[in-house]
mmCIF file of C-alpha atoms in Angstrom:
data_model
loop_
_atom_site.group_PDB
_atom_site.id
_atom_site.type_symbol
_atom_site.label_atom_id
_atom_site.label_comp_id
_atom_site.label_asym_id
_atom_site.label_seq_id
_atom_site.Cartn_x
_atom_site.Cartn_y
_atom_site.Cartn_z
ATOM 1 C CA UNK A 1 -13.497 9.586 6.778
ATOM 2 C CA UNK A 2 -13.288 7.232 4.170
ATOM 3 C CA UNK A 3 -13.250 3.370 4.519
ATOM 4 C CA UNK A 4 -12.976 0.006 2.258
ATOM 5 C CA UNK A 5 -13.695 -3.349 2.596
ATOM 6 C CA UNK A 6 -12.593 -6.180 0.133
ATOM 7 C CA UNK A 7 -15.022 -8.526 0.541
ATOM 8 C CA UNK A 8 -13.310 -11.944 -0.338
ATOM 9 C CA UNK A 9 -9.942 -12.430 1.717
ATOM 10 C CA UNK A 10 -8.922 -15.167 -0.475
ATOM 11 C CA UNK A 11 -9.912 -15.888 -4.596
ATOM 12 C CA UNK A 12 -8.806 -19.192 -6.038
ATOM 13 C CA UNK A 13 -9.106 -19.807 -9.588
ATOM 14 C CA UNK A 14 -8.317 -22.066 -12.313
ATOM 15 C CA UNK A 15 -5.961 -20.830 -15.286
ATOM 16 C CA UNK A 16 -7.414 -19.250 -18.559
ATOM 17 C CA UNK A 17 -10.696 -17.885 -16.085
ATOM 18 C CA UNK A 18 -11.923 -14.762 -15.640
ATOM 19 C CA UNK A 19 -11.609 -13.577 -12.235
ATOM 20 C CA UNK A 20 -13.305 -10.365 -10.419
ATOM 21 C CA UNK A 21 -12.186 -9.147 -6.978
ATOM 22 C CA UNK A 22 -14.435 -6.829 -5.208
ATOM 23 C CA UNK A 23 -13.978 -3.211 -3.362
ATOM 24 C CA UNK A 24 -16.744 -1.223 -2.146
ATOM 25 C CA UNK A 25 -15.637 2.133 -0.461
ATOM 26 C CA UNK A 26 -17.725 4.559 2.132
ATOM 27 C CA UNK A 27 -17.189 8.127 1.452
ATOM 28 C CA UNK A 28 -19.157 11.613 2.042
ATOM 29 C CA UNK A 29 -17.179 13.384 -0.702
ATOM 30 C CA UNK A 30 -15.778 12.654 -4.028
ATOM 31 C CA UNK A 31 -13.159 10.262 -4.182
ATOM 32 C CA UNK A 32 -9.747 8.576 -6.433
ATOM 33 C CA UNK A 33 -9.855 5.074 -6.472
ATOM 34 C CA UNK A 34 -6.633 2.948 -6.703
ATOM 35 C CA UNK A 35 -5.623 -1.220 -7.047
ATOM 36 C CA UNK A 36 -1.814 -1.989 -6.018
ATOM 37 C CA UNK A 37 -0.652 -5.591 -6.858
ATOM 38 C CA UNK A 38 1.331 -6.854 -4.231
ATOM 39 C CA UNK A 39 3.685 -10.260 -5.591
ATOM 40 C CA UNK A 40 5.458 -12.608 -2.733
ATOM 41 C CA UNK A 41 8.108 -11.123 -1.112
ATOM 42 C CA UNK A 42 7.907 -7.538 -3.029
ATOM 43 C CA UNK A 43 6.412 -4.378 -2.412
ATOM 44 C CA UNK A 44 3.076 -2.683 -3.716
ATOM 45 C CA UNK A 45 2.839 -1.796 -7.549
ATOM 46 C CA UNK A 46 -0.129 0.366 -9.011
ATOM 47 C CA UNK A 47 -2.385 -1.728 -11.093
ATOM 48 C CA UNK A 48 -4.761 1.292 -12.366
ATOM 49 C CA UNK A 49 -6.297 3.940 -10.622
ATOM 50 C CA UNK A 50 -9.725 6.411 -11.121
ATOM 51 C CA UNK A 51 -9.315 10.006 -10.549
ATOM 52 C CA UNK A 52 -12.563 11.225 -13.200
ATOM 53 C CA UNK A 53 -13.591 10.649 -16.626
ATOM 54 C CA UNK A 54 -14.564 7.364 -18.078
ATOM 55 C CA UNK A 55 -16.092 4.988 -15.621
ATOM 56 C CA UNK A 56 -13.802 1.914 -17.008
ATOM 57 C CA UNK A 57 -10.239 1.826 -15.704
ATOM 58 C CA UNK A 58 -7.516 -0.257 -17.894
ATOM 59 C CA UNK A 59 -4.422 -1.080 -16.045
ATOM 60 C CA UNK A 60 -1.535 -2.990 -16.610
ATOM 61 C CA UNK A 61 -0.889 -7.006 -17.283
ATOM 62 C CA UNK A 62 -4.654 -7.514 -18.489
ATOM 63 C CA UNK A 63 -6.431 -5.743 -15.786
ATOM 64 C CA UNK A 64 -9.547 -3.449 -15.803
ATOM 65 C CA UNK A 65 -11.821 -1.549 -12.924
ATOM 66 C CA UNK A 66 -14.985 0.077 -13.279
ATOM 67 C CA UNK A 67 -16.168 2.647 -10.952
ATOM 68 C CA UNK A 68 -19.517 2.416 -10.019
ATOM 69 C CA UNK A 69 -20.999 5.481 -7.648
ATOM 70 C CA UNK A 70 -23.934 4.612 -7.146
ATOM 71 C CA UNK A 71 -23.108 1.436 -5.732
ATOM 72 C CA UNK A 72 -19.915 2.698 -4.072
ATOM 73 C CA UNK A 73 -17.502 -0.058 -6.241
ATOM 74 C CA UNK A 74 -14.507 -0.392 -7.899
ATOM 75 C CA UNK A 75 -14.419 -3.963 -8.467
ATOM 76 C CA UNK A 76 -10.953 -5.363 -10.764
ATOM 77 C CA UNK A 77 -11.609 -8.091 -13.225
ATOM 78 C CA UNK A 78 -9.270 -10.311 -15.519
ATOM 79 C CA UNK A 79 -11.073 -12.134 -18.514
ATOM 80 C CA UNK A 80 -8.623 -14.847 -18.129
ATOM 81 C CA UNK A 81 -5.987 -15.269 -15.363
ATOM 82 C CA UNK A 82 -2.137 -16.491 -15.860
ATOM 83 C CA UNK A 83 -0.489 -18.379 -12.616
ATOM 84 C CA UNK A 84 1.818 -15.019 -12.502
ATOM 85 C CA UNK A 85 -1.192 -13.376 -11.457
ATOM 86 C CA UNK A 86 -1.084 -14.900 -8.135
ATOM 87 C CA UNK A 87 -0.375 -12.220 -5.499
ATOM 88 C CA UNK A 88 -2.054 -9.878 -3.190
ATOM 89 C CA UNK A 89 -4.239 -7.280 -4.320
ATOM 90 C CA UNK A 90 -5.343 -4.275 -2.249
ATOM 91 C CA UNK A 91 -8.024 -1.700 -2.983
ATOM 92 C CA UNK A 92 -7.017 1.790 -1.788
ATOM 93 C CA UNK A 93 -9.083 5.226 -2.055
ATOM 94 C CA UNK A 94 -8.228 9.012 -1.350
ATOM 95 C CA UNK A 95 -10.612 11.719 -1.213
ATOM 96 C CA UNK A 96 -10.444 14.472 -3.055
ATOM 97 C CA UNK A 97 -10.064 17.606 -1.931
ATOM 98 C CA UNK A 98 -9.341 16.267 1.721
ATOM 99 C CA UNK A 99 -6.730 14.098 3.489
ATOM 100 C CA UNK A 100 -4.564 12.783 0.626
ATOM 101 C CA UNK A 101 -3.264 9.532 2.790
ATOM 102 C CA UNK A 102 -4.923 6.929 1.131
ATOM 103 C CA UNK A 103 -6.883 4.482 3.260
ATOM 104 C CA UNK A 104 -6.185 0.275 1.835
ATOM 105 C CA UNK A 105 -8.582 -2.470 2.103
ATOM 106 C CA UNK A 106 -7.416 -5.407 4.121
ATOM 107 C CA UNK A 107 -6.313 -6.804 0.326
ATOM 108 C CA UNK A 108 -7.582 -9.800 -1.443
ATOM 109 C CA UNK A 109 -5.331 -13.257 -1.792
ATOM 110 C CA UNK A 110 -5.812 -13.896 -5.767
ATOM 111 C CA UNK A 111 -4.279 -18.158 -6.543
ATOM 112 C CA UNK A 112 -4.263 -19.207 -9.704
ATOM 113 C CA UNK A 113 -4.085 -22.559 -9.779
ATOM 114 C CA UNK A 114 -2.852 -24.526 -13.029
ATOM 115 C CA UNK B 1 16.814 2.284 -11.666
ATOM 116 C CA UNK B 2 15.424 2.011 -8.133
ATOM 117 C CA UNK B 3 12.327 4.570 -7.311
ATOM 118 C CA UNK B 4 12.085 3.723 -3.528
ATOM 119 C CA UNK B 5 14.608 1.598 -1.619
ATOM 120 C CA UNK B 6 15.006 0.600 1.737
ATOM 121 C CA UNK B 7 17.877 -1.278 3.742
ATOM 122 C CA UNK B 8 18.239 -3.458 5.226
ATOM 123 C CA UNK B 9 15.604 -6.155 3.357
ATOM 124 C CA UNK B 10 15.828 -8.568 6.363
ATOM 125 C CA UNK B 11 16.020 -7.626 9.906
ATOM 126 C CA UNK B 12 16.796 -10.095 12.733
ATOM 127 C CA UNK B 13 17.054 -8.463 16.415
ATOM 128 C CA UNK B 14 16.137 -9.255 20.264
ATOM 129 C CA UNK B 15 13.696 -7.492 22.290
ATOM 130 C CA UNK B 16 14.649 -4.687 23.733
ATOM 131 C CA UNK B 17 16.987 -3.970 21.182
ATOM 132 C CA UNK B 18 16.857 -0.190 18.724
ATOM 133 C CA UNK B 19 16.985 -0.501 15.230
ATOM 134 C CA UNK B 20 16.998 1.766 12.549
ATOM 135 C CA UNK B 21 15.228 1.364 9.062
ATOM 136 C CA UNK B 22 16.553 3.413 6.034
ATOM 137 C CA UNK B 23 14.313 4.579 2.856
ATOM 138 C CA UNK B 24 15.397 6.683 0.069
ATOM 139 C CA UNK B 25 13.598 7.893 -3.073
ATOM 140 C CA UNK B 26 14.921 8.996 -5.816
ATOM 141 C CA UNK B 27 11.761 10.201 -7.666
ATOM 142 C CA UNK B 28 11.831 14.116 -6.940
ATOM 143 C CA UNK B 29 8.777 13.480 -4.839
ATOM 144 C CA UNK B 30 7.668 15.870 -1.736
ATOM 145 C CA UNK B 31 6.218 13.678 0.652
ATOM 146 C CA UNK B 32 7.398 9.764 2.078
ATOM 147 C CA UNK B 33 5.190 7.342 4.249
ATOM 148 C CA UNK B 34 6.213 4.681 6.630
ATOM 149 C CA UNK B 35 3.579 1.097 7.100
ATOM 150 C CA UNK B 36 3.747 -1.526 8.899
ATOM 151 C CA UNK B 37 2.047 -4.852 7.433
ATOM 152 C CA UNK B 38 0.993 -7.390 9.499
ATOM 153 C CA UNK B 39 1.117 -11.142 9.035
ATOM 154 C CA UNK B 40 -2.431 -11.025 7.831
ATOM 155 C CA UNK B 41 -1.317 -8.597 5.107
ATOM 156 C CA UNK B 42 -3.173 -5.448 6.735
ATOM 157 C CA UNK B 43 -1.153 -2.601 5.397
ATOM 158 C CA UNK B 44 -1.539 0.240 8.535
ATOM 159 C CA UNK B 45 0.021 3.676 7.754
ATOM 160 C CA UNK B 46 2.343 4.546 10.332
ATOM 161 C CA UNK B 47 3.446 8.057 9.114
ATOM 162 C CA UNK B 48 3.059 10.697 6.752
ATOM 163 C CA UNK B 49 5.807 13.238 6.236
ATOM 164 C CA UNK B 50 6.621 16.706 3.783
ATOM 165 C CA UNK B 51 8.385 19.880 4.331
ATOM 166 C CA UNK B 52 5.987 20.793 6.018
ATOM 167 C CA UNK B 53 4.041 18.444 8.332
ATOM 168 C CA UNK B 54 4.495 15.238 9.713
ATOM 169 C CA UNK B 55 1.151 13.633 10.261
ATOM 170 C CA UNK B 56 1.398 10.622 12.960
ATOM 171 C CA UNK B 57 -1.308 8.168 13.183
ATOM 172 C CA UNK B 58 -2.066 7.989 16.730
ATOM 173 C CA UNK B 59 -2.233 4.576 16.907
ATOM 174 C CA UNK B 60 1.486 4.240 16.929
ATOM 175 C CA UNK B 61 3.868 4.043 19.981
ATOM 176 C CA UNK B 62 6.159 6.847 20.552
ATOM 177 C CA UNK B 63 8.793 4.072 20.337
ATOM 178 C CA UNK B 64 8.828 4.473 16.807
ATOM 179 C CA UNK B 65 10.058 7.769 14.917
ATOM 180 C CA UNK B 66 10.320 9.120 11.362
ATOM 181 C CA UNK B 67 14.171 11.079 10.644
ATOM 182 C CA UNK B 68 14.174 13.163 7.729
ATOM 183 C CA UNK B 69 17.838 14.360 6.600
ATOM 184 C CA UNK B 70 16.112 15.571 3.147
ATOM 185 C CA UNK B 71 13.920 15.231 1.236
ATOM 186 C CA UNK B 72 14.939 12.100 -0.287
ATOM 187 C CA UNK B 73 15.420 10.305 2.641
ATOM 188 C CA UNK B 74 12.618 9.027 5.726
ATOM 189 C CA UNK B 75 14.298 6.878 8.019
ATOM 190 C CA UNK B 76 12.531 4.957 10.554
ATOM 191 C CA UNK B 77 13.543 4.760 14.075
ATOM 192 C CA UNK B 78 12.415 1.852 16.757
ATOM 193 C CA UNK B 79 13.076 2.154 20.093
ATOM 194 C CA UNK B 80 12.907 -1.141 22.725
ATOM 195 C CA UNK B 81 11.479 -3.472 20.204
ATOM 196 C CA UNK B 82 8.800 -5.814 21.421
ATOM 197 C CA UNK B 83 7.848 -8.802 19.673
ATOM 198 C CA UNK B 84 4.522 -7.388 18.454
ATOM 199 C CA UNK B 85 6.688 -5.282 16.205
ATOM 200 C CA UNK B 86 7.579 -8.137 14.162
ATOM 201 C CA UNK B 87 6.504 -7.352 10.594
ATOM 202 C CA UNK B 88 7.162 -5.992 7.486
ATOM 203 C CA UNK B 89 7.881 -2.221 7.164
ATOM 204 C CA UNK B 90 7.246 -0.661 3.940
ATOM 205 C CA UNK B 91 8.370 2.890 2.945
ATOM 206 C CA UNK B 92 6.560 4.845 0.087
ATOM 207 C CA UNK B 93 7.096 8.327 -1.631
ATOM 208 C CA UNK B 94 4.003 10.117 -3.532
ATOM 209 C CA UNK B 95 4.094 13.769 -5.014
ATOM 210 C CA UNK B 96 1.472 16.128 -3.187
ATOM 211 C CA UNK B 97 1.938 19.704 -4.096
ATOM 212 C CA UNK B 98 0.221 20.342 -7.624
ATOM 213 C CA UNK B 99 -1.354 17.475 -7.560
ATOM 214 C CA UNK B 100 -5.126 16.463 -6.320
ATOM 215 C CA UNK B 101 -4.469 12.608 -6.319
ATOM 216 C CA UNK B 102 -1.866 10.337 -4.394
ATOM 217 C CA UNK B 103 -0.438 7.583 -6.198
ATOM 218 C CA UNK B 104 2.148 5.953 -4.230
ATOM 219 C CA UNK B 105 5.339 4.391 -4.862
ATOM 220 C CA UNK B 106 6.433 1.551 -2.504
ATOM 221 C CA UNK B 107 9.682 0.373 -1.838
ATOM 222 C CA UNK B 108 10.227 -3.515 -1.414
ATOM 223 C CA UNK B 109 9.989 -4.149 2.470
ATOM 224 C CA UNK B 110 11.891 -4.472 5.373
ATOM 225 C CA UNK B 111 11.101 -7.581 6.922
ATOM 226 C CA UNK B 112 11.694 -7.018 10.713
ATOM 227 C CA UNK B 113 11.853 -10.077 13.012
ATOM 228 C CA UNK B 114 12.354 -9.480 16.962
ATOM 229 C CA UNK B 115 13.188 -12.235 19.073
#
């Protein structure tokens, strides 16, 4: 079974900076990577997502991921942050091939502070 | 246009009480999902439902139970709420068949509060 753990529960940063919030993943088998962008008070929203292909992911509002097997990351960076980037963001993977309910990380707190 | 809704938004009940959560998708998608998310943000799947299975994770009480009218619609049902079911609810639709990834689709929340 697949797991993932987001490593920093809470990332405050300074408008204008770059900003990278980490996923690693455990897996036996090939797997889809995903980041969902969760703002106050409103649902999850995919940011990007790896199925195959090119190891760097571009998503929407600025973002990018790059997959990284042999570590086991998909780590989401920002060159530089806007204060409507502040939300929740949550690292989610699916194997292929197997159970398609995707498992979430426990999500990361990204502040931007002005 | 609205992809995944649920009513109501807020939800204000006493123990004991059963409550009903509604979730419809309007995305031609196959299979729905019901989570529950803590106030520490954990985001736990609660159910998985298509045409053809309904995959329960274990770890929920048999007070709680998916309704499927269609396949638009995954209503959740709580029996004798208890205070540790305070949270918010969150129903999702992805499309399975033909496809060997699962992006989902969340609606905005049901934020459930029993006193």
């Amino acid at each position: 079974a697949q797991s993932v753990t987001q490593l920093d529960s809470q990332v405050p940063v300074f408008e204008e900076a770059p900003v990278e919030l980490r996923c690693n993943y455990s897996s036996s088998v090939s797997v889809y990577l995903f980041w969902y962008v969760q703002y106050p008070n409103q649902g999850l929203q995919l940011l990007l997502k790896y199925l195959s292909g090119s190891t760097l992911v571009k998503g929407i509002n600025g973002f990018e991921a790059e997959f990284n097997k042999s570590q086991t990351s998909f780590h989401l960076r920002k060159p530089s942050v806007h204060i409507s980037d502040t939300a929740e963001y949550f690292c989610a993977v699916s194997e292929a091939g197997g159970s398609y309910i995707p498992t979430f990380g426990r999500g990361t707190s990204l502040i931007v502070h002005p | 246009d609205t992809a995944v809704s649920q009513t109501p938004k807020y939800l204000v009940t006493q123990m004991g009480n059963d409550k009903s959560i509604k979730c419809e998708q309007n995305l031609g998608h196959d299979t729905m999902y019901w989570y529950k998310q803590d106030s520490k943000k954990f985001l736990k799947i609660m159910f998985s439902y298509n045409n053809k299975e309904l995959i329960i994770n274990e770890t929920v009480p048999n007070r709680f139970s998916p309704k499927s009218p269609d396949k638009a619609h995954l209503n959740l049902h709580i029996n004798s709420l208890e205070l540790g079911d305070s949270a918010v609810y969150f129903c999702a639709s992805s499309q399975e068949s033909g496809v060997t990834y699962n992006e989902q689709f969340f609606g905005p929340g049901t934020r459930l509060t029993v006193l």
